[in-house]
Amino acid sequence: MEQLISHSDGDIEDFLARAGFPRARLESREGSDSGPATRISRVSSGVLVLDEARYACSFSFDFDTMDGVLTALIHSGTVTYRSGSRRETYCGGDVAFLPPTSGPCSGTVRSMETTGTILDPVLLRNTAPAGAAEVDRGVRFTAHRPHSPAAAQLVRAALLYLRDGVLANPLARQSPLLVASAGQVLAHALLTAFPNDVVEAEPALTDTRDGNRAALERAVRFIEENAHREVGLGDIARAARVTPRALQYAFSRHGDCSPYGYLRRVRLARAHSDLKAAQPGGGESVRRIAARWGFSNPGRFAAAYRAAYGVDPATTLRFW
């Protein structure tokens, strides 16, 4: 366990940088040398970091990317995140959530106490249901608020279990298996609680109404016309003119797979066509064709190809 403590205005911005806010700008400070101080107790173990933090100050911050999955139970105070056109403010009792982002993000913290964690995204990929699309590319979250109060409570329970049931115990946190298992509990809670493109949520009434066959047909047309591009669940839903949850409902009710399952099927068929069309000695390879159609793992591509076409992709490339 690493404990970080700051008491003076002179070093607090350096402290905040070490606490994960590299470009923090102090706005005001509370407490005194004899009173509450800005402090963090941090436990770092492999694929996750857990912080118990009290920010007896207000500050703004910004960063270029967020590589991990940040989740925090806000006990008091507020935090506001801004990323692109998205703006979220969380206060006492809320579960704050910020998935990995490759774009600029900024925000403000005002006298906040929190229990927070940063997960390696690999935990989400490893926890996602088998066969739930090409999970190698990572899970995309389509909203930063839980589905419901019950979903938020699920995340709270997982965070507190991680803190009190595992990381508070020095012996337990020395066990990579126990820490990884607790991290998977939290990863599962996040996949269940927050809308994403891998785990389907129970549809709302409006979703069941909008998730009709016409929406499915619009989505199928968009996927077939754009399978060569990087598209997400939100892109497909916008093209179908429904919400992501309604889109998932349309595929589950009127189709035989998920939106990403259909995208994967189309891309597999395009790869099959390219393998058949490849000229001997033309420089094409199974790996290159698989990557062209979004299959980053050659072994998984070969297994999916065999299941669909009954032969190895290399056989098609050589002898078709």
mmCIF file of C-alpha atoms in Angstrom:
data_model
loop_
_atom_site.group_PDB
_atom_site.id
_atom_site.type_symbol
_atom_site.label_atom_id
_atom_site.label_comp_id
_atom_site.label_asym_id
_atom_site.label_seq_id
_atom_site.Cartn_x
_atom_site.Cartn_y
_atom_site.Cartn_z
ATOM 1 C CA MET A 1 0.000 0.000 0.000
ATOM 2 C CA GLU A 2 1.277 3.448 -0.917
ATOM 3 C CA GLN A 3 -0.032 6.428 1.085
ATOM 4 C CA LEU A 4 0.252 9.885 -0.487
ATOM 5 C CA ILE A 5 -0.238 12.950 1.745
ATOM 6 C CA SER A 6 -0.135 16.670 0.923
ATOM 7 C CA HIS A 7 -0.599 19.587 3.311
ATOM 8 C CA SER A 8 0.741 22.696 1.613
ATOM 9 C CA ASP A 9 -0.326 24.801 -1.347
ATOM 10 C CA GLY A 10 3.216 24.642 -2.694
ATOM 11 C CA ASP A 11 3.222 20.925 -3.393
ATOM 12 C CA ILE A 12 -0.444 20.056 -3.868
ATOM 13 C CA GLU A 13 -0.387 20.263 -7.665
ATOM 14 C CA ASP A 14 2.606 17.920 -7.690
ATOM 15 C CA PHE A 15 0.676 15.637 -5.349
ATOM 16 C CA LEU A 16 -2.342 15.686 -7.644
ATOM 17 C CA ALA A 17 -0.106 14.832 -10.604
ATOM 18 C CA ARG A 18 1.167 11.769 -8.732
ATOM 19 C CA ALA A 19 -2.438 10.913 -7.837
ATOM 20 C CA GLY A 20 -3.433 10.688 -11.516
ATOM 21 C CA PHE A 21 -4.193 14.307 -12.506
ATOM 22 C CA PRO A 22 -1.042 15.326 -14.450
ATOM 23 C CA ARG A 23 -2.270 18.811 -15.435
ATOM 24 C CA ALA A 24 -4.238 19.745 -12.325
ATOM 25 C CA ARG A 25 -4.723 23.433 -11.465
ATOM 26 C CA LEU A 26 -5.561 24.266 -7.858
ATOM 27 C CA GLU A 27 -8.559 26.593 -7.427
ATOM 28 C CA SER A 28 -9.059 26.571 -3.645
ATOM 29 C CA ARG A 29 -7.883 24.650 -0.617
ATOM 30 C CA GLU A 30 -9.600 23.623 2.626
ATOM 31 C CA GLY A 31 -8.342 22.471 5.991
ATOM 32 C CA SER A 32 -5.067 23.213 7.730
ATOM 33 C CA ASP A 33 -2.052 21.364 9.049
ATOM 34 C CA SER A 34 -4.133 20.338 12.066
ATOM 35 C CA GLY A 35 -7.351 19.716 10.127
ATOM 36 C CA PRO A 36 -8.457 17.574 7.181
ATOM 37 C CA ALA A 37 -5.876 17.253 4.433
ATOM 38 C CA THR A 38 -5.967 16.151 0.846
ATOM 39 C CA ARG A 39 -4.816 12.547 0.986
ATOM 40 C CA ILE A 40 -4.962 9.238 -0.841
ATOM 41 C CA SER A 41 -4.458 5.678 0.351
ATOM 42 C CA ARG A 42 -3.613 3.619 -2.715
ATOM 43 C CA VAL A 43 -3.364 -0.097 -3.282
ATOM 44 C CA SER A 44 -1.905 -1.136 -6.615
ATOM 45 C CA SER A 45 -1.994 -4.769 -7.628
ATOM 46 C CA GLY A 46 -1.393 -5.904 -11.189
ATOM 47 C CA VAL A 47 -4.339 -5.033 -13.387
ATOM 48 C CA LEU A 48 -6.069 -2.652 -10.987
ATOM 49 C CA VAL A 49 -5.513 0.300 -8.653
ATOM 50 C CA LEU A 50 -7.799 1.170 -5.725
ATOM 51 C CA ASP A 51 -7.808 4.641 -4.144
ATOM 52 C CA GLU A 52 -9.404 5.873 -0.936
ATOM 53 C CA ALA A 53 -9.207 9.629 -1.498
ATOM 54 C CA ARG A 54 -10.180 12.859 0.202
ATOM 55 C CA TYR A 55 -9.605 15.996 -1.840
ATOM 56 C CA ALA A 56 -9.814 18.888 0.640
ATOM 57 C CA CYS A 57 -9.554 21.291 -2.267
ATOM 58 C CA SER A 58 -11.126 22.251 -5.554
ATOM 59 C CA PHE A 59 -9.181 21.881 -8.781
ATOM 60 C CA SER A 60 -9.584 21.573 -12.528
ATOM 61 C CA PHE A 61 -7.771 19.031 -14.671
ATOM 62 C CA ASP A 62 -7.339 17.803 -18.221
ATOM 63 C CA PHE A 63 -5.629 14.904 -19.956
ATOM 64 C CA ASP A 64 -5.261 13.632 -23.495
ATOM 65 C CA THR A 65 -6.190 9.979 -23.052
ATOM 66 C CA MET A 66 -7.576 7.610 -20.437
ATOM 67 C CA ASP A 67 -6.135 4.132 -20.865
ATOM 68 C CA GLY A 68 -7.849 2.456 -17.929
ATOM 69 C CA VAL A 69 -11.479 2.083 -16.849
ATOM 70 C CA LEU A 70 -12.149 4.537 -14.027
ATOM 71 C CA THR A 71 -14.983 3.797 -11.603
ATOM 72 C CA ALA A 72 -15.597 5.640 -8.338
ATOM 73 C CA LEU A 73 -18.160 5.653 -5.550
ATOM 74 C CA ILE A 74 -18.588 9.323 -4.604
ATOM 75 C CA HIS A 75 -19.093 9.726 -0.848
ATOM 76 C CA SER A 76 -19.276 13.544 -0.835
ATOM 77 C CA GLY A 77 -18.435 16.522 -3.011
ATOM 78 C CA THR A 78 -18.655 16.544 -6.809
ATOM 79 C CA VAL A 79 -16.673 15.691 -9.915
ATOM 80 C CA THR A 80 -17.485 16.783 -13.454
ATOM 81 C CA TYR A 81 -16.047 15.121 -16.580
ATOM 82 C CA ARG A 82 -16.176 16.650 -20.046
ATOM 83 C CA SER A 83 -15.211 14.639 -23.111
ATOM 84 C CA GLY A 84 -16.217 15.922 -26.542
ATOM 85 C CA SER A 85 -19.888 16.865 -26.353
ATOM 86 C CA ARG A 86 -20.453 14.649 -23.312
ATOM 87 C CA ARG A 87 -20.646 16.223 -19.846
ATOM 88 C CA GLU A 88 -21.352 14.288 -16.658
ATOM 89 C CA THR A 89 -21.519 15.577 -13.074
ATOM 90 C CA TYR A 90 -21.474 13.128 -10.160
ATOM 91 C CA CYS A 91 -22.135 13.909 -6.497
ATOM 92 C CA GLY A 92 -22.479 12.069 -3.170
ATOM 93 C CA GLY A 93 -24.032 8.620 -3.611
ATOM 94 C CA ASP A 94 -23.357 8.447 -7.356
ATOM 95 C CA VAL A 95 -21.173 5.948 -9.171
ATOM 96 C CA ALA A 96 -18.828 7.910 -11.451
ATOM 97 C CA PHE A 97 -17.664 6.095 -14.551
ATOM 98 C CA LEU A 98 -15.173 6.971 -17.272
ATOM 99 C CA PRO A 99 -14.234 4.261 -19.802
ATOM 100 C CA PRO A 100 -11.025 4.443 -21.856
ATOM 101 C CA THR A 101 -10.945 7.472 -24.147
ATOM 102 C CA SER A 102 -8.487 8.465 -26.875
ATOM 103 C CA GLY A 103 -9.601 12.097 -26.976
ATOM 104 C CA PRO A 104 -9.089 15.046 -24.633
ATOM 105 C CA CYS A 105 -10.974 14.985 -21.356
ATOM 106 C CA SER A 106 -11.249 17.716 -18.733
ATOM 107 C CA GLY A 107 -13.140 18.330 -15.539
ATOM 108 C CA THR A 108 -13.330 19.745 -12.049
ATOM 109 C CA VAL A 109 -13.229 18.215 -8.583
ATOM 110 C CA ARG A 110 -14.799 20.030 -5.647
ATOM 111 C CA SER A 111 -14.021 18.816 -2.115
ATOM 112 C CA MET A 112 -14.606 15.186 -2.962
ATOM 113 C CA GLU A 113 -14.307 11.990 -0.927
ATOM 114 C CA THR A 114 -14.322 8.830 -2.982
ATOM 115 C CA THR A 115 -13.500 5.142 -3.265
ATOM 116 C CA GLY A 116 -12.265 4.641 -6.796
ATOM 117 C CA THR A 117 -10.541 2.112 -8.983
ATOM 118 C CA ILE A 118 -8.806 1.993 -12.335
ATOM 119 C CA LEU A 119 -9.086 -1.320 -14.184
ATOM 120 C CA ASP A 120 -6.980 -2.539 -17.066
ATOM 121 C CA PRO A 121 -9.387 -2.927 -20.048
ATOM 122 C CA VAL A 122 -8.063 -6.474 -20.508
ATOM 123 C CA LEU A 123 -10.266 -7.441 -17.542
ATOM 124 C CA LEU A 124 -13.351 -6.368 -19.482
ATOM 125 C CA ARG A 125 -12.282 -8.347 -22.558
ATOM 126 C CA ASN A 126 -11.599 -11.438 -20.456
ATOM 127 C CA THR A 127 -14.913 -11.114 -18.602
ATOM 128 C CA ALA A 128 -17.125 -10.467 -21.638
ATOM 129 C CA PRO A 129 -19.265 -13.434 -22.725
ATOM 130 C CA ALA A 130 -17.568 -15.848 -25.101
ATOM 131 C CA GLY A 131 -18.459 -15.152 -28.699
ATOM 132 C CA ALA A 132 -19.855 -11.676 -27.953
ATOM 133 C CA ALA A 133 -18.309 -10.173 -31.124
ATOM 134 C CA GLU A 134 -14.671 -9.451 -31.782
ATOM 135 C CA VAL A 135 -13.926 -8.542 -28.183
ATOM 136 C CA ASP A 136 -10.208 -8.212 -28.989
ATOM 137 C CA ARG A 137 -10.968 -4.689 -30.188
ATOM 138 C CA GLY A 138 -12.222 -3.787 -26.695
ATOM 139 C CA VAL A 139 -15.611 -3.063 -25.154
ATOM 140 C CA ARG A 140 -17.322 0.176 -26.150
ATOM 141 C CA PHE A 141 -19.626 1.786 -23.593
ATOM 142 C CA THR A 142 -22.516 3.744 -25.056
ATOM 143 C CA ALA A 143 -23.477 5.657 -21.880
ATOM 144 C CA HIS A 144 -21.787 6.735 -18.650
ATOM 145 C CA ARG A 145 -24.774 6.191 -16.343
ATOM 146 C CA PRO A 146 -26.021 2.816 -15.077
ATOM 147 C CA HIS A 147 -29.165 1.258 -16.527
ATOM 148 C CA SER A 148 -31.009 1.674 -13.225
ATOM 149 C CA PRO A 149 -30.573 2.306 -9.469
ATOM 150 C CA ALA A 150 -30.299 -1.461 -9.011
ATOM 151 C CA ALA A 151 -27.468 -1.561 -11.560
ATOM 152 C CA ALA A 152 -25.680 1.248 -9.714
ATOM 153 C CA GLN A 153 -26.041 -0.716 -6.480
ATOM 154 C CA LEU A 154 -24.425 -3.721 -8.151
ATOM 155 C CA VAL A 155 -21.328 -1.628 -8.952
ATOM 156 C CA ARG A 156 -21.225 -0.212 -5.402
ATOM 157 C CA ALA A 157 -21.314 -3.717 -3.960
ATOM 158 C CA ALA A 158 -18.516 -4.891 -6.277
ATOM 159 C CA LEU A 159 -16.328 -1.873 -5.379
ATOM 160 C CA LEU A 160 -16.809 -2.402 -1.650
ATOM 161 C CA TYR A 161 -16.125 -6.121 -1.998
ATOM 162 C CA LEU A 162 -12.908 -5.333 -3.845
ATOM 163 C CA ARG A 163 -11.892 -2.859 -1.129
ATOM 164 C CA ASP A 164 -13.025 -4.627 2.050
ATOM 165 C CA GLY A 165 -13.042 -8.256 1.016
ATOM 166 C CA VAL A 166 -9.730 -8.430 -0.838
ATOM 167 C CA LEU A 167 -7.438 -5.406 -0.970
ATOM 168 C CA ALA A 168 -7.833 -4.506 2.724
ATOM 169 C CA ASN A 169 -6.314 -7.900 3.545
ATOM 170 C CA PRO A 170 -2.497 -7.862 3.056
ATOM 171 C CA LEU A 171 -2.413 -11.629 2.540
ATOM 172 C CA ALA A 172 -5.260 -11.607 0.029
ATOM 173 C CA ARG A 173 -3.796 -8.813 -2.073
ATOM 174 C CA GLN A 174 -0.561 -10.773 -2.406
ATOM 175 C CA SER A 175 -2.484 -13.474 -4.270
ATOM 176 C CA PRO A 176 -2.677 -12.654 -8.006
ATOM 177 C CA LEU A 177 -5.547 -15.148 -8.382
ATOM 178 C CA LEU A 178 -7.679 -13.549 -5.653
ATOM 179 C CA VAL A 179 -7.024 -10.033 -6.944
ATOM 180 C CA ALA A 180 -7.787 -11.058 -10.518
ATOM 181 C CA SER A 181 -10.998 -12.787 -9.391
ATOM 182 C CA ALA A 182 -12.124 -9.667 -7.502
ATOM 183 C CA GLY A 183 -11.272 -7.552 -10.526
ATOM 184 C CA GLN A 184 -13.429 -9.840 -12.671
ATOM 185 C CA VAL A 185 -16.321 -9.380 -10.223
ATOM 186 C CA LEU A 186 -16.092 -5.611 -10.743
ATOM 187 C CA ALA A 187 -15.635 -6.000 -14.514
ATOM 188 C CA HIS A 188 -18.761 -8.158 -14.680
ATOM 189 C CA ALA A 189 -20.683 -5.550 -12.647
ATOM 190 C CA LEU A 190 -19.592 -2.796 -15.062
ATOM 191 C CA LEU A 191 -20.596 -4.829 -18.126
ATOM 192 C CA THR A 192 -23.971 -5.540 -16.540
ATOM 193 C CA ALA A 193 -24.632 -2.041 -15.176
ATOM 194 C CA PHE A 194 -23.508 0.276 -17.991
ATOM 195 C CA PRO A 195 -24.843 0.205 -21.573
ATOM 196 C CA ASN A 196 -22.243 -1.296 -23.906
ATOM 197 C CA ASP A 197 -21.905 -3.110 -27.207
ATOM 198 C CA VAL A 198 -21.154 -6.562 -25.787
ATOM 199 C CA VAL A 199 -23.672 -7.362 -23.057
ATOM 200 C CA GLU A 200 -27.338 -6.838 -23.827
ATOM 201 C CA ALA A 201 -29.551 -5.180 -21.223
ATOM 202 C CA GLU A 202 -33.206 -5.879 -20.578
ATOM 203 C CA PRO A 203 -35.060 -3.658 -23.054
ATOM 204 C CA ALA A 204 -37.363 -0.874 -21.905
ATOM 205 C CA LEU A 205 -40.919 -0.647 -23.203
ATOM 206 C CA THR A 206 -39.963 1.933 -25.843
ATOM 207 C CA ASP A 207 -37.089 -0.288 -26.939
ATOM 208 C CA THR A 208 -39.410 -3.243 -27.488
ATOM 209 C CA ARG A 209 -41.679 -1.019 -29.584
ATOM 210 C CA ASP A 210 -38.868 0.516 -31.661
ATOM 211 C CA GLY A 211 -36.882 -2.698 -32.049
ATOM 212 C CA ASN A 212 -39.001 -3.842 -34.980
ATOM 213 C CA ARG A 213 -38.249 -5.604 -38.241
ATOM 214 C CA ALA A 214 -37.915 -2.312 -40.147
ATOM 215 C CA ALA A 215 -35.158 -1.211 -37.768
ATOM 216 C CA LEU A 216 -33.446 -4.568 -38.262
ATOM 217 C CA GLU A 217 -33.559 -4.157 -42.050
ATOM 218 C CA ARG A 218 -32.066 -0.652 -41.858
ATOM 219 C CA ALA A 219 -29.303 -1.942 -39.596
ATOM 220 C CA VAL A 220 -28.542 -4.912 -41.847
ATOM 221 C CA ARG A 221 -28.294 -2.631 -44.881
ATOM 222 C CA PHE A 222 -25.937 -0.275 -43.041
ATOM 223 C CA ILE A 223 -23.720 -3.123 -41.853
ATOM 224 C CA GLU A 224 -23.439 -4.654 -45.306
ATOM 225 C CA GLU A 225 -22.562 -1.284 -46.847
ATOM 226 C CA ASN A 226 -20.037 -0.371 -44.141
ATOM 227 C CA ALA A 227 -18.458 -3.648 -43.046
ATOM 228 C CA HIS A 228 -15.087 -2.405 -44.344
ATOM 229 C CA ARG A 229 -15.176 0.550 -41.937
ATOM 230 C CA GLU A 230 -14.693 0.798 -38.165
ATOM 231 C CA VAL A 231 -18.286 0.956 -36.938
ATOM 232 C CA GLY A 232 -19.713 0.727 -33.458
ATOM 233 C CA LEU A 233 -23.077 -0.113 -31.979
ATOM 234 C CA GLY A 234 -23.929 3.591 -31.829
ATOM 235 C CA ASP A 235 -23.213 4.011 -35.559
ATOM 236 C CA ILE A 236 -25.469 1.095 -36.450
ATOM 237 C CA ALA A 237 -28.229 2.293 -34.115
ATOM 238 C CA ARG A 238 -28.157 5.796 -35.614
ATOM 239 C CA ALA A 239 -28.426 4.337 -39.113
ATOM 240 C CA ALA A 240 -31.376 2.223 -37.957
ATOM 241 C CA ARG A 241 -32.911 5.307 -36.272
ATOM 242 C CA VAL A 242 -33.337 3.576 -32.895
ATOM 243 C CA THR A 243 -31.507 3.417 -29.552
ATOM 244 C CA PRO A 244 -28.676 0.892 -29.075
ATOM 245 C CA ARG A 245 -30.874 -1.166 -26.736
ATOM 246 C CA ALA A 246 -33.743 -1.164 -29.240
ATOM 247 C CA LEU A 247 -31.285 -2.271 -31.918
ATOM 248 C CA GLN A 248 -30.115 -5.166 -29.761
ATOM 249 C CA TYR A 249 -33.732 -6.095 -29.116
ATOM 250 C CA ALA A 250 -34.517 -6.016 -32.855
ATOM 251 C CA PHE A 251 -31.684 -8.454 -33.579
ATOM 252 C CA SER A 252 -32.599 -10.766 -30.699
ATOM 253 C CA ARG A 253 -36.296 -10.843 -31.644
ATOM 254 C CA HIS A 254 -36.221 -10.747 -35.452
ATOM 255 C CA GLY A 255 -32.722 -12.004 -36.245
ATOM 256 C CA ASP A 256 -30.609 -14.912 -35.088
ATOM 257 C CA CYS A 257 -27.611 -13.061 -33.648
ATOM 258 C CA SER A 258 -26.516 -9.755 -32.104
ATOM 259 C CA PRO A 259 -25.628 -6.623 -34.151
ATOM 260 C CA TYR A 260 -21.931 -7.366 -33.734
ATOM 261 C CA GLY A 261 -22.529 -11.023 -34.471
ATOM 262 C CA TYR A 262 -24.043 -10.041 -37.807
ATOM 263 C CA LEU A 263 -21.197 -7.620 -38.527
ATOM 264 C CA ARG A 264 -18.738 -10.406 -37.782
ATOM 265 C CA ARG A 265 -20.651 -12.775 -40.090
ATOM 266 C CA VAL A 266 -20.545 -10.256 -42.957
ATOM 267 C CA ARG A 267 -16.848 -9.617 -42.460
ATOM 268 C CA LEU A 268 -16.150 -13.355 -42.382
ATOM 269 C CA ALA A 269 -17.983 -13.728 -45.709
ATOM 270 C CA ARG A 270 -15.942 -10.872 -47.213
ATOM 271 C CA ALA A 271 -12.732 -12.514 -46.021
ATOM 272 C CA HIS A 272 -13.920 -15.793 -47.584
ATOM 273 C CA SER A 273 -14.441 -14.016 -50.915
ATOM 274 C CA ASP A 274 -10.979 -12.427 -50.754
ATOM 275 C CA LEU A 275 -9.362 -15.777 -49.988
ATOM 276 C CA LYS A 276 -11.074 -17.368 -52.997
ATOM 277 C CA ALA A 277 -10.135 -14.446 -55.264
ATOM 278 C CA ALA A 278 -6.462 -14.300 -54.225
ATOM 279 C CA GLN A 279 -4.009 -15.150 -57.010
ATOM 280 C CA PRO A 280 -1.235 -17.690 -56.272
ATOM 281 C CA GLY A 281 1.998 -15.827 -55.580
ATOM 282 C CA GLY A 282 0.141 -12.517 -55.438
ATOM 283 C CA GLY A 283 1.391 -11.652 -51.972
ATOM 284 C CA GLU A 284 -1.865 -12.215 -50.119
ATOM 285 C CA SER A 285 -1.847 -14.167 -46.841
ATOM 286 C CA VAL A 286 -4.469 -15.419 -44.438
ATOM 287 C CA ARG A 287 -3.213 -13.044 -41.742
ATOM 288 C CA ARG A 288 -3.362 -10.035 -44.066
ATOM 289 C CA ILE A 289 -6.875 -10.818 -45.301
ATOM 290 C CA ALA A 290 -8.102 -11.512 -41.752
ATOM 291 C CA ALA A 291 -6.704 -8.189 -40.516
ATOM 292 C CA ARG A 292 -8.288 -6.371 -43.469
ATOM 293 C CA TRP A 293 -11.681 -7.490 -42.218
ATOM 294 C CA GLY A 294 -11.094 -6.734 -38.559
ATOM 295 C CA PHE A 295 -9.971 -10.131 -37.229
ATOM 296 C CA SER A 296 -6.940 -9.346 -35.088
ATOM 297 C CA ASN A 297 -6.459 -12.848 -33.678
ATOM 298 C CA PRO A 298 -5.424 -15.353 -36.398
ATOM 299 C CA GLY A 299 -6.314 -18.371 -34.273
ATOM 300 C CA ARG A 300 -9.829 -17.157 -33.566
ATOM 301 C CA PHE A 301 -10.288 -16.197 -37.204
ATOM 302 C CA ALA A 302 -9.253 -19.687 -38.319
ATOM 303 C CA ALA A 303 -11.638 -21.318 -35.833
ATOM 304 C CA ALA A 304 -14.562 -19.104 -36.916
ATOM 305 C CA TYR A 305 -13.728 -19.752 -40.576
ATOM 306 C CA ARG A 306 -13.651 -23.530 -40.091
ATOM 307 C CA ALA A 307 -16.980 -23.409 -38.278
ATOM 308 C CA ALA A 308 -18.558 -21.446 -41.135
ATOM 309 C CA TYR A 309 -16.950 -23.077 -44.203
ATOM 310 C CA GLY A 310 -15.684 -26.467 -43.063
ATOM 311 C CA VAL A 311 -12.057 -25.892 -44.106
ATOM 312 C CA ASP A 312 -9.071 -23.916 -42.910
ATOM 313 C CA PRO A 313 -8.646 -20.446 -44.454
ATOM 314 C CA ALA A 314 -5.188 -21.483 -45.660
ATOM 315 C CA THR A 315 -6.779 -24.317 -47.641
ATOM 316 C CA THR A 316 -9.116 -21.905 -49.381
ATOM 317 C CA LEU A 317 -6.225 -19.575 -50.156
ATOM 318 C CA ARG A 318 -4.087 -22.339 -51.685
ATOM 319 C CA PHE A 319 -6.556 -24.557 -53.511
ATOM 320 C CA TRP A 320 -9.828 -22.810 -54.246
#
